[in-house]
Amino acid sequence: MESIEGYVSESGNLQELHEQILECDGVLDSMEDLLGRFLGDLSEISSEIKHIQKESLNLNVKLKNRKELHEKLSVFADNMQIPPSLIDVVLDSEVNSAEYLTSLQLLHKKLNFLRTSKDAQSSLAFQDVAPELSKLENKAVSKVKAFLLEQFSSFLPLLQNIYLQNKGLLNQAK
């Protein structure tokens, strides 16, 4: 009886405890729903991150390809164009100037590119540039040849004098 009376007297507390447990259950259910939605959001974010990473990799590959293409096109364009300054120097400058030597080196580089690059030879620009570079090369060769012949001819009287002097020394020695 005492036990029953103890339960009956504590029934109010038990009722309050039961209500608190139900309230906690409700809070835990709402927390479970909230955490479930949070987990769903995290899953969506994770898939978006994976998608963005794939896009980033694709963009990096495209950027790398474009940079490589830009470099190749830059080299091609640099070697396929004939700057007016190169033409002016080859046609008008003195052969013994440093500027002329630099221009000859540039001309040689361009001609070598045209002669060795299969890409250059198969391009439409080759048909325009190759004959002009060839004419420029011929002009440069003829200017250098004329310069060398002039230099050699200026040494000829000096060589003749040395020859005559040596011949005179030989005659005296006999």
N, C-alpha and C. Protein backbone atom coordinates (compact mmCIF):
# COMPACT_ATOMS: atom_id res chain seq x y z
N MET A 1 0.81 -1.17 0.00
CA MET A 1 0.00 0.00 0.00
C MET A 1 0.88 1.26 0.00
N GLU A 2 1.84 1.21 0.79
CA GLU A 2 2.73 2.36 0.85
C GLU A 2 3.34 2.64 -0.52
N SER A 3 3.66 1.61 -1.19
CA SER A 3 4.23 1.76 -2.53
C SER A 3 3.24 2.39 -3.46
N ILE A 4 2.01 1.95 -3.37
CA ILE A 4 0.98 2.48 -4.25
C ILE A 4 0.75 3.94 -3.88
N GLU A 5 0.68 4.20 -2.60
CA GLU A 5 0.50 5.59 -2.18
C GLU A 5 1.67 6.45 -2.66
N GLY A 6 2.90 5.89 -2.64
CA GLY A 6 4.08 6.62 -3.11
C GLY A 6 3.97 6.92 -4.60
N TYR A 7 3.45 5.93 -5.34
CA TYR A 7 3.28 6.15 -6.78
C TYR A 7 2.20 7.18 -7.04
N VAL A 8 1.13 7.09 -6.29
CA VAL A 8 0.01 8.01 -6.49
C VAL A 8 0.46 9.42 -6.11
N SER A 9 1.22 9.53 -5.03
CA SER A 9 1.67 10.86 -4.63
C SER A 9 2.68 11.43 -5.63
N GLU A 10 3.39 10.57 -6.26
CA GLU A 10 4.40 11.02 -7.24
C GLU A 10 3.82 11.05 -8.65
N SER A 11 2.55 10.73 -8.80
CA SER A 11 1.95 10.68 -10.12
C SER A 11 2.04 12.02 -10.84
N GLY A 12 1.93 13.09 -10.12
CA GLY A 12 2.07 14.42 -10.74
C GLY A 12 3.46 14.60 -11.32
N ASN A 13 4.46 14.16 -10.53
CA ASN A 13 5.85 14.26 -11.01
C ASN A 13 6.07 13.34 -12.20
N LEU A 14 5.43 12.13 -12.10
CA LEU A 14 5.57 11.19 -13.21
C LEU A 14 4.91 11.75 -14.46
N GLN A 15 3.77 12.37 -14.30
CA GLN A 15 3.07 12.98 -15.44
C GLN A 15 3.95 14.08 -16.04
N GLU A 16 4.54 14.89 -15.19
CA GLU A 16 5.42 15.98 -15.65
C GLU A 16 6.65 15.40 -16.36
N LEU A 17 7.20 14.31 -15.78
CA LEU A 17 8.36 13.65 -16.38
C LEU A 17 7.97 13.08 -17.74
N HIS A 18 6.77 12.47 -17.82
CA HIS A 18 6.29 11.92 -19.09
C HIS A 18 6.14 13.03 -20.14
N GLU A 19 5.60 14.17 -19.74
CA GLU A 19 5.44 15.30 -20.66
C GLU A 19 6.81 15.83 -21.11
N GLN A 20 7.76 15.87 -20.18
CA GLN A 20 9.11 16.33 -20.53
C GLN A 20 9.77 15.35 -21.52
N ILE A 21 9.54 14.05 -21.29
CA ILE A 21 10.10 13.04 -22.19
C ILE A 21 9.49 13.19 -23.58
N LEU A 22 8.15 13.41 -23.62
CA LEU A 22 7.49 13.61 -24.92
C LEU A 22 8.01 14.89 -25.59
N GLU A 23 8.20 15.91 -24.79
CA GLU A 23 8.73 17.17 -25.32
C GLU A 23 10.14 16.96 -25.87
N CYS A 24 10.96 16.22 -25.12
CA CYS A 24 12.34 15.92 -25.59
C CYS A 24 12.29 15.10 -26.86
N ASP A 25 11.33 14.14 -26.90
CA ASP A 25 11.17 13.35 -28.13
C ASP A 25 10.85 14.25 -29.31
N GLY A 26 9.97 15.21 -29.10
CA GLY A 26 9.61 16.16 -30.17
C GLY A 26 10.81 16.97 -30.61
N VAL A 27 11.57 17.46 -29.61
CA VAL A 27 12.79 18.23 -29.95
C VAL A 27 13.77 17.35 -30.69
N LEU A 28 13.95 16.11 -30.23
CA LEU A 28 14.90 15.20 -30.89
C LEU A 28 14.42 14.85 -32.31
N ASP A 29 13.09 14.69 -32.49
CA ASP A 29 12.55 14.44 -33.83
C ASP A 29 12.83 15.63 -34.76
N SER A 30 12.60 16.84 -34.23
CA SER A 30 12.88 18.03 -35.07
C SER A 30 14.37 18.16 -35.35
N MET A 31 15.21 17.80 -34.36
CA MET A 31 16.67 17.82 -34.58
C MET A 31 17.06 16.78 -35.64
N GLU A 32 16.40 15.62 -35.57
CA GLU A 32 16.68 14.57 -36.55
C GLU A 32 16.30 15.05 -37.96
N ASP A 33 15.15 15.69 -38.07
CA ASP A 33 14.73 16.24 -39.37
C ASP A 33 15.72 17.29 -39.85
N LEU A 34 16.10 18.19 -38.93
CA LEU A 34 17.06 19.25 -39.27
C LEU A 34 18.39 18.67 -39.72
N LEU A 35 18.88 17.68 -38.97
CA LEU A 35 20.15 17.05 -39.33
C LEU A 35 20.03 16.28 -40.65
N GLY A 36 18.88 15.67 -40.89
CA GLY A 36 18.66 14.97 -42.17
C GLY A 36 18.71 15.94 -43.34
N ARG A 37 18.05 17.12 -43.19
CA ARG A 37 18.11 18.13 -44.26
C ARG A 37 19.53 18.67 -44.42
N PHE A 38 20.21 18.86 -43.27
CA PHE A 38 21.59 19.33 -43.32
C PHE A 38 22.47 18.33 -44.07
N LEU A 39 22.27 17.05 -43.79
CA LEU A 39 23.03 15.99 -44.48
C LEU A 39 22.72 16.01 -45.98
N GLY A 40 21.45 16.21 -46.33
CA GLY A 40 21.08 16.31 -47.75
C GLY A 40 21.74 17.51 -48.42
N ASP A 41 21.75 18.65 -47.69
CA ASP A 41 22.42 19.85 -48.23
C ASP A 41 23.91 19.61 -48.41
N LEU A 42 24.53 18.94 -47.42
CA LEU A 42 25.95 18.62 -47.53
C LEU A 42 26.21 17.71 -48.73
N SER A 43 25.33 16.78 -48.96
CA SER A 43 25.47 15.87 -50.10
C SER A 43 25.40 16.65 -51.41
N GLU A 44 24.44 17.60 -51.49
CA GLU A 44 24.34 18.44 -52.68
C GLU A 44 25.59 19.28 -52.87
N ILE A 45 26.06 19.87 -51.78
CA ILE A 45 27.27 20.71 -51.85
C ILE A 45 28.46 19.86 -52.29
N SER A 46 28.55 18.65 -51.77
CA SER A 46 29.65 17.76 -52.14
C SER A 46 29.61 17.46 -53.64
N SER A 47 28.42 17.17 -54.16
CA SER A 47 28.33 16.88 -55.60
C SER A 47 28.63 18.14 -56.42
N GLU A 48 28.22 19.32 -55.93
CA GLU A 48 28.55 20.56 -56.63
C GLU A 48 30.06 20.80 -56.63
N ILE A 49 30.71 20.52 -55.50
CA ILE A 49 32.16 20.69 -55.42
C ILE A 49 32.85 19.76 -56.41
N LYS A 50 32.38 18.50 -56.49
CA LYS A 50 32.96 17.56 -57.45
C LYS A 50 32.77 18.06 -58.88
N HIS A 51 31.59 18.59 -59.16
CA HIS A 51 31.32 19.13 -60.49
C HIS A 51 32.23 20.32 -60.79
N ILE A 52 32.40 21.20 -59.82
CA ILE A 52 33.27 22.38 -60.01
C ILE A 52 34.72 21.94 -60.19
N GLN A 53 35.14 20.91 -59.45
CA GLN A 53 36.51 20.41 -59.61
C GLN A 53 36.72 19.86 -61.02
N LYS A 54 35.73 19.12 -61.53
CA LYS A 54 35.85 18.59 -62.90
C LYS A 54 35.92 19.73 -63.91
N GLU A 55 35.06 20.74 -63.71
CA GLU A 55 35.10 21.90 -64.60
C GLU A 55 36.43 22.62 -64.52
N SER A 56 36.97 22.73 -63.30
CA SER A 56 38.25 23.39 -63.11
C SER A 56 39.36 22.64 -63.84
N LEU A 57 39.34 21.31 -63.74
CA LEU A 57 40.34 20.51 -64.47
C LEU A 57 40.20 20.71 -65.97
N ASN A 58 38.97 20.71 -66.46
CA ASN A 58 38.74 20.92 -67.90
C ASN A 58 39.23 22.30 -68.32
N LEU A 59 38.95 23.31 -67.50
CA LEU A 59 39.41 24.66 -67.83
C LEU A 59 40.93 24.75 -67.80
N ASN A 60 41.57 24.06 -66.86
CA ASN A 60 43.03 24.05 -66.81
C ASN A 60 43.62 23.41 -68.05
N VAL A 61 43.01 22.30 -68.50
CA VAL A 61 43.49 21.64 -69.72
C VAL A 61 43.32 22.58 -70.92
N LYS A 62 42.15 23.23 -71.00
CA LYS A 62 41.91 24.17 -72.11
C LYS A 62 42.91 25.32 -72.06
N LEU A 63 43.16 25.85 -70.86
CA LEU A 63 44.12 26.95 -70.72
C LEU A 63 45.52 26.51 -71.15
N LYS A 64 45.92 25.32 -70.72
CA LYS A 64 47.24 24.80 -71.10
C LYS A 64 47.34 24.65 -72.61
N ASN A 65 46.29 24.09 -73.22
CA ASN A 65 46.28 23.92 -74.67
C ASN A 65 46.34 25.26 -75.39
N ARG A 66 45.61 26.24 -74.87
CA ARG A 66 45.63 27.56 -75.50
C ARG A 66 47.00 28.21 -75.37
N LYS A 67 47.64 28.05 -74.21
CA LYS A 67 48.98 28.62 -74.04
C LYS A 67 49.97 27.97 -75.00
N GLU A 68 49.89 26.64 -75.13
CA GLU A 68 50.79 25.95 -76.07
C GLU A 68 50.53 26.41 -77.51
N LEU A 69 49.27 26.53 -77.85
CA LEU A 69 48.92 27.00 -79.19
C LEU A 69 49.40 28.43 -79.40
N HIS A 70 49.24 29.26 -78.39
CA HIS A 70 49.69 30.66 -78.48
C HIS A 70 51.20 30.72 -78.71
N GLU A 71 51.94 29.89 -77.97
CA GLU A 71 53.39 29.87 -78.13
C GLU A 71 53.78 29.44 -79.55
N LYS A 72 53.13 28.36 -80.03
CA LYS A 72 53.44 27.87 -81.37
C LYS A 72 53.08 28.90 -82.43
N LEU A 73 51.92 29.52 -82.27
CA LEU A 73 51.51 30.54 -83.24
C LEU A 73 52.42 31.76 -83.19
N SER A 74 52.88 32.11 -81.99
CA SER A 74 53.79 33.26 -81.86
C SER A 74 55.09 32.99 -82.59
N VAL A 75 55.64 31.79 -82.38
CA VAL A 75 56.89 31.42 -83.07
C VAL A 75 56.66 31.41 -84.57
N PHE A 76 55.55 30.82 -84.99
CA PHE A 76 55.23 30.74 -86.42
C PHE A 76 55.10 32.15 -87.00
N ALA A 77 54.32 33.00 -86.33
CA ALA A 77 54.09 34.35 -86.85
C ALA A 77 55.38 35.16 -86.86
N ASP A 78 56.19 35.03 -85.81
CA ASP A 78 57.46 35.77 -85.76
C ASP A 78 58.38 35.36 -86.91
N ASN A 79 58.39 34.07 -87.22
CA ASN A 79 59.29 33.59 -88.27
C ASN A 79 58.73 33.78 -89.67
N MET A 80 57.43 33.97 -89.77
CA MET A 80 56.82 34.11 -91.09
C MET A 80 56.67 35.56 -91.53
N GLN A 81 56.94 36.49 -90.67
CA GLN A 81 56.81 37.89 -91.07
C GLN A 81 58.19 38.46 -91.39
N ILE A 82 58.20 39.41 -92.31
CA ILE A 82 59.45 40.08 -92.67
C ILE A 82 59.30 41.54 -92.22
N PRO A 83 60.00 41.90 -91.14
CA PRO A 83 59.87 43.28 -90.68
C PRO A 83 60.48 44.25 -91.70
N PRO A 84 59.85 45.37 -91.90
CA PRO A 84 60.41 46.37 -92.83
C PRO A 84 61.83 46.80 -92.45
N SER A 85 62.12 46.81 -91.17
CA SER A 85 63.47 47.21 -90.73
C SER A 85 64.52 46.22 -91.25
N LEU A 86 64.17 44.92 -91.32
CA LEU A 86 65.09 43.92 -91.85
C LEU A 86 65.37 44.20 -93.32
N ILE A 87 64.34 44.48 -94.07
CA ILE A 87 64.49 44.79 -95.50
C ILE A 87 65.35 46.04 -95.67
N ASP A 88 65.04 47.07 -94.90
CA ASP A 88 65.79 48.33 -95.01
C ASP A 88 67.27 48.13 -94.71
N VAL A 89 67.57 47.40 -93.66
CA VAL A 89 68.98 47.20 -93.27
C VAL A 89 69.71 46.39 -94.34
N VAL A 90 69.09 45.31 -94.82
CA VAL A 90 69.77 44.46 -95.83
C VAL A 90 69.99 45.24 -97.12
N LEU A 91 69.04 46.05 -97.50
CA LEU A 91 69.16 46.78 -98.76
C LEU A 91 70.02 48.04 -98.66
N ASP A 92 69.96 48.74 -97.53
CA ASP A 92 70.56 50.07 -97.46
C ASP A 92 71.78 50.21 -96.55
N SER A 93 71.99 49.33 -95.60
CA SER A 93 73.09 49.50 -94.64
C SER A 93 74.41 48.99 -95.20
N GLU A 94 75.46 49.45 -94.56
CA GLU A 94 76.80 49.00 -94.93
C GLU A 94 77.01 47.58 -94.42
N VAL A 95 77.72 46.77 -95.22
CA VAL A 95 77.93 45.37 -94.88
C VAL A 95 78.76 45.22 -93.62
N ASN A 96 79.65 46.14 -93.35
CA ASN A 96 80.54 46.01 -92.20
C ASN A 96 79.94 46.56 -90.91
N SER A 97 78.65 46.88 -90.88
CA SER A 97 78.03 47.40 -89.65
C SER A 97 77.50 46.25 -88.80
N ALA A 98 77.44 46.50 -87.50
CA ALA A 98 76.92 45.49 -86.57
C ALA A 98 75.44 45.25 -86.83
N GLU A 99 74.74 46.29 -87.22
CA GLU A 99 73.32 46.18 -87.51
C GLU A 99 73.09 45.23 -88.69
N TYR A 100 73.98 45.29 -89.68
CA TYR A 100 73.86 44.42 -90.85
C TYR A 100 74.06 42.96 -90.44
N LEU A 101 75.04 42.71 -89.58
CA LEU A 101 75.31 41.36 -89.12
C LEU A 101 74.10 40.81 -88.35
N THR A 102 73.51 41.63 -87.49
CA THR A 102 72.32 41.22 -86.74
C THR A 102 71.17 40.90 -87.69
N SER A 103 71.02 41.71 -88.70
CA SER A 103 69.95 41.48 -89.68
C SER A 103 70.19 40.21 -90.47
N LEU A 104 71.45 39.94 -90.81
CA LEU A 104 71.77 38.69 -91.51
C LEU A 104 71.46 37.47 -90.64
N GLN A 105 71.74 37.58 -89.35
CA GLN A 105 71.42 36.48 -88.45
C GLN A 105 69.91 36.24 -88.38
N LEU A 106 69.16 37.33 -88.32
CA LEU A 106 67.70 37.22 -88.29
C LEU A 106 67.19 36.62 -89.61
N LEU A 107 67.74 37.07 -90.71
CA LEU A 107 67.35 36.54 -92.02
C LEU A 107 67.67 35.04 -92.10
N HIS A 108 68.83 34.66 -91.61
CA HIS A 108 69.22 33.24 -91.60
C HIS A 108 68.25 32.42 -90.75
N LYS A 109 67.88 32.95 -89.61
CA LYS A 109 66.94 32.26 -88.72
C LYS A 109 65.60 32.04 -89.41
N LYS A 110 65.11 33.07 -90.08
CA LYS A 110 63.82 32.97 -90.77
C LYS A 110 63.90 31.98 -91.94
N LEU A 111 64.98 32.05 -92.70
CA LEU A 111 65.14 31.12 -93.83
C LEU A 111 65.27 29.68 -93.33
N ASN A 112 66.00 29.50 -92.27
CA ASN A 112 66.17 28.16 -91.69
C ASN A 112 64.82 27.61 -91.22
N PHE A 113 64.02 28.47 -90.61
CA PHE A 113 62.69 28.05 -90.17
C PHE A 113 61.85 27.63 -91.37
N LEU A 114 61.87 28.41 -92.43
CA LEU A 114 61.09 28.08 -93.62
C LEU A 114 61.54 26.78 -94.26
N ARG A 115 62.84 26.54 -94.23
CA ARG A 115 63.37 25.35 -94.90
C ARG A 115 63.20 24.08 -94.07
N THR A 116 63.08 24.21 -92.75
CA THR A 116 63.02 23.02 -91.90
C THR A 116 61.64 22.72 -91.33
N SER A 117 60.77 23.69 -91.29
CA SER A 117 59.45 23.49 -90.67
C SER A 117 58.43 22.99 -91.69
N LYS A 118 57.94 21.81 -91.45
CA LYS A 118 56.91 21.24 -92.34
C LYS A 118 55.61 22.05 -92.23
N ASP A 119 55.33 22.54 -91.01
CA ASP A 119 54.13 23.36 -90.82
C ASP A 119 54.21 24.64 -91.66
N ALA A 120 55.39 25.23 -91.67
CA ALA A 120 55.56 26.47 -92.43
C ALA A 120 55.41 26.20 -93.93
N GLN A 121 56.00 25.11 -94.39
CA GLN A 121 55.96 24.80 -95.81
C GLN A 121 54.55 24.45 -96.31
N SER A 122 53.72 23.98 -95.40
CA SER A 122 52.36 23.62 -95.82
C SER A 122 51.37 24.77 -95.62
N SER A 123 51.85 25.90 -95.17
CA SER A 123 50.94 27.04 -94.92
C SER A 123 50.81 27.92 -96.17
N LEU A 124 49.74 28.66 -96.20
CA LEU A 124 49.54 29.60 -97.31
C LEU A 124 50.52 30.77 -97.22
N ALA A 125 50.90 31.12 -96.02
CA ALA A 125 51.84 32.23 -95.84
C ALA A 125 53.20 31.92 -96.46
N PHE A 126 53.55 30.64 -96.51
CA PHE A 126 54.82 30.23 -97.09
C PHE A 126 54.94 30.71 -98.53
N GLN A 127 53.85 30.61 -99.27
CA GLN A 127 53.85 31.01 -100.68
C GLN A 127 54.11 32.50 -100.84
N ASP A 128 53.71 33.29 -99.87
CA ASP A 128 53.95 34.73 -99.92
C ASP A 128 55.33 35.10 -99.40
N VAL A 129 55.74 34.46 -98.33
CA VAL A 129 56.96 34.87 -97.62
C VAL A 129 58.23 34.28 -98.24
N ALA A 130 58.19 33.02 -98.63
CA ALA A 130 59.40 32.34 -99.12
C ALA A 130 60.06 33.06 -100.29
N PRO A 131 59.33 33.48 -101.33
CA PRO A 131 60.01 34.16 -102.44
C PRO A 131 60.64 35.49 -102.01
N GLU A 132 59.96 36.20 -101.12
CA GLU A 132 60.49 37.49 -100.67
C GLU A 132 61.75 37.30 -99.84
N LEU A 133 61.75 36.30 -98.96
CA LEU A 133 62.94 36.02 -98.16
C LEU A 133 64.08 35.53 -99.06
N SER A 134 63.76 34.78 -100.08
CA SER A 134 64.78 34.30 -101.01
C SER A 134 65.41 35.47 -101.76
N LYS A 135 64.58 36.43 -102.20
CA LYS A 135 65.12 37.63 -102.87
C LYS A 135 66.01 38.42 -101.92
N LEU A 136 65.57 38.53 -100.68
CA LEU A 136 66.36 39.25 -99.68
C LEU A 136 67.68 38.54 -99.42
N GLU A 137 67.62 37.21 -99.39
CA GLU A 137 68.85 36.43 -99.20
C GLU A 137 69.81 36.65 -100.37
N ASN A 138 69.29 36.63 -101.59
CA ASN A 138 70.13 36.84 -102.77
C ASN A 138 70.77 38.22 -102.74
N LYS A 139 70.01 39.23 -102.35
CA LYS A 139 70.54 40.59 -102.27
C LYS A 139 71.64 40.67 -101.21
N ALA A 140 71.40 40.03 -100.06
CA ALA A 140 72.40 40.04 -98.99
C ALA A 140 73.68 39.33 -99.43
N VAL A 141 73.53 38.20 -100.09
CA VAL A 141 74.71 37.45 -100.57
C VAL A 141 75.48 38.28 -101.59
N SER A 142 74.78 38.92 -102.50
CA SER A 142 75.50 39.72 -103.51
C SER A 142 76.19 40.93 -102.86
N LYS A 143 75.56 41.54 -101.84
CA LYS A 143 76.21 42.67 -101.16
C LYS A 143 77.45 42.22 -100.41
N VAL A 144 77.37 41.06 -99.74
CA VAL A 144 78.53 40.54 -98.99
C VAL A 144 79.63 40.15 -99.97
N LYS A 145 79.26 39.54 -101.09
CA LYS A 145 80.25 39.15 -102.10
C LYS A 145 80.97 40.38 -102.65
N ALA A 146 80.20 41.42 -102.98
CA ALA A 146 80.80 42.65 -103.50
C ALA A 146 81.72 43.27 -102.46
N PHE A 147 81.30 43.26 -101.20
CA PHE A 147 82.12 43.82 -100.13
C PHE A 147 83.43 43.05 -99.99
N LEU A 148 83.35 41.70 -100.02
CA LEU A 148 84.56 40.89 -99.89
C LEU A 148 85.50 41.08 -101.09
N LEU A 149 84.93 41.15 -102.29
CA LEU A 149 85.77 41.39 -103.48
C LEU A 149 86.47 42.74 -103.39
N GLU A 150 85.74 43.73 -102.90
CA GLU A 150 86.33 45.07 -102.72
C GLU A 150 87.46 45.02 -101.70
N GLN A 151 87.25 44.28 -100.62
CA GLN A 151 88.30 44.18 -99.59
C GLN A 151 89.53 43.46 -100.13
N PHE A 152 89.29 42.37 -100.88
CA PHE A 152 90.41 41.64 -101.46
C PHE A 152 91.16 42.49 -102.49
N SER A 153 90.41 43.24 -103.28
CA SER A 153 91.08 44.06 -104.30
C SER A 153 91.88 45.19 -103.65
N SER A 154 91.46 45.64 -102.49
CA SER A 154 92.24 46.69 -101.81
C SER A 154 93.55 46.12 -101.26
N PHE A 155 93.59 44.81 -101.01
CA PHE A 155 94.82 44.18 -100.53
C PHE A 155 95.76 43.81 -101.66
N LEU A 156 95.27 43.77 -102.89
CA LEU A 156 96.07 43.32 -104.02
C LEU A 156 97.33 44.17 -104.24
N PRO A 157 97.23 45.50 -104.28
CA PRO A 157 98.47 46.27 -104.45
C PRO A 157 99.46 46.03 -103.31
N LEU A 158 98.96 45.87 -102.13
CA LEU A 158 99.83 45.61 -100.99
C LEU A 158 100.52 44.27 -101.17
N LEU A 159 99.79 43.27 -101.62
CA LEU A 159 100.37 41.95 -101.84
C LEU A 159 101.39 41.99 -102.98
N GLN A 160 101.11 42.78 -104.02
CA GLN A 160 102.05 42.89 -105.13
C GLN A 160 103.34 43.54 -104.65
N ASN A 161 103.24 44.57 -103.82
CA ASN A 161 104.43 45.23 -103.28
C ASN A 161 105.25 44.26 -102.44
N ILE A 162 104.57 43.45 -101.63
CA ILE A 162 105.29 42.48 -100.80
C ILE A 162 105.96 41.46 -101.70
N TYR A 163 105.28 41.03 -102.77
CA TYR A 163 105.84 40.06 -103.68
C TYR A 163 107.07 40.63 -104.37
N LEU A 164 106.94 41.89 -104.83
CA LEU A 164 108.08 42.51 -105.53
C LEU A 164 109.25 42.71 -104.58
N GLN A 165 108.95 43.09 -103.35
CA GLN A 165 110.03 43.27 -102.37
C GLN A 165 110.70 41.95 -102.07
N ASN A 166 109.94 40.90 -101.92
CA ASN A 166 110.52 39.57 -101.66
C ASN A 166 111.32 39.09 -102.86
N LYS A 167 110.84 39.38 -104.06
CA LYS A 167 111.54 38.98 -105.27
C LYS A 167 112.87 39.74 -105.36
N GLY A 168 112.83 41.01 -105.00
CA GLY A 168 114.06 41.80 -105.02
C GLY A 168 115.07 41.28 -104.00
N LEU A 169 114.60 40.85 -102.84
CA LEU A 169 115.48 40.31 -101.83
C LEU A 169 116.07 38.99 -102.28
N LEU A 170 115.30 38.22 -103.00
CA LEU A 170 115.79 36.94 -103.52
C LEU A 170 116.86 37.18 -104.58
N ASN A 171 116.65 38.17 -105.45
CA ASN A 171 117.64 38.48 -106.49
C ASN A 171 118.94 38.97 -105.86
N GLN A 172 118.82 39.73 -104.81
CA GLN A 172 120.02 40.23 -104.15
C GLN A 172 120.79 39.12 -103.45
N ALA A 173 120.04 38.14 -102.96
CA ALA A 173 120.66 37.03 -102.25
C ALA A 173 121.41 36.12 -103.22
N LYS A 174 121.05 36.11 -104.48
CA LYS A 174 121.70 35.24 -105.45
C LYS A 174 123.01 35.82 -105.79
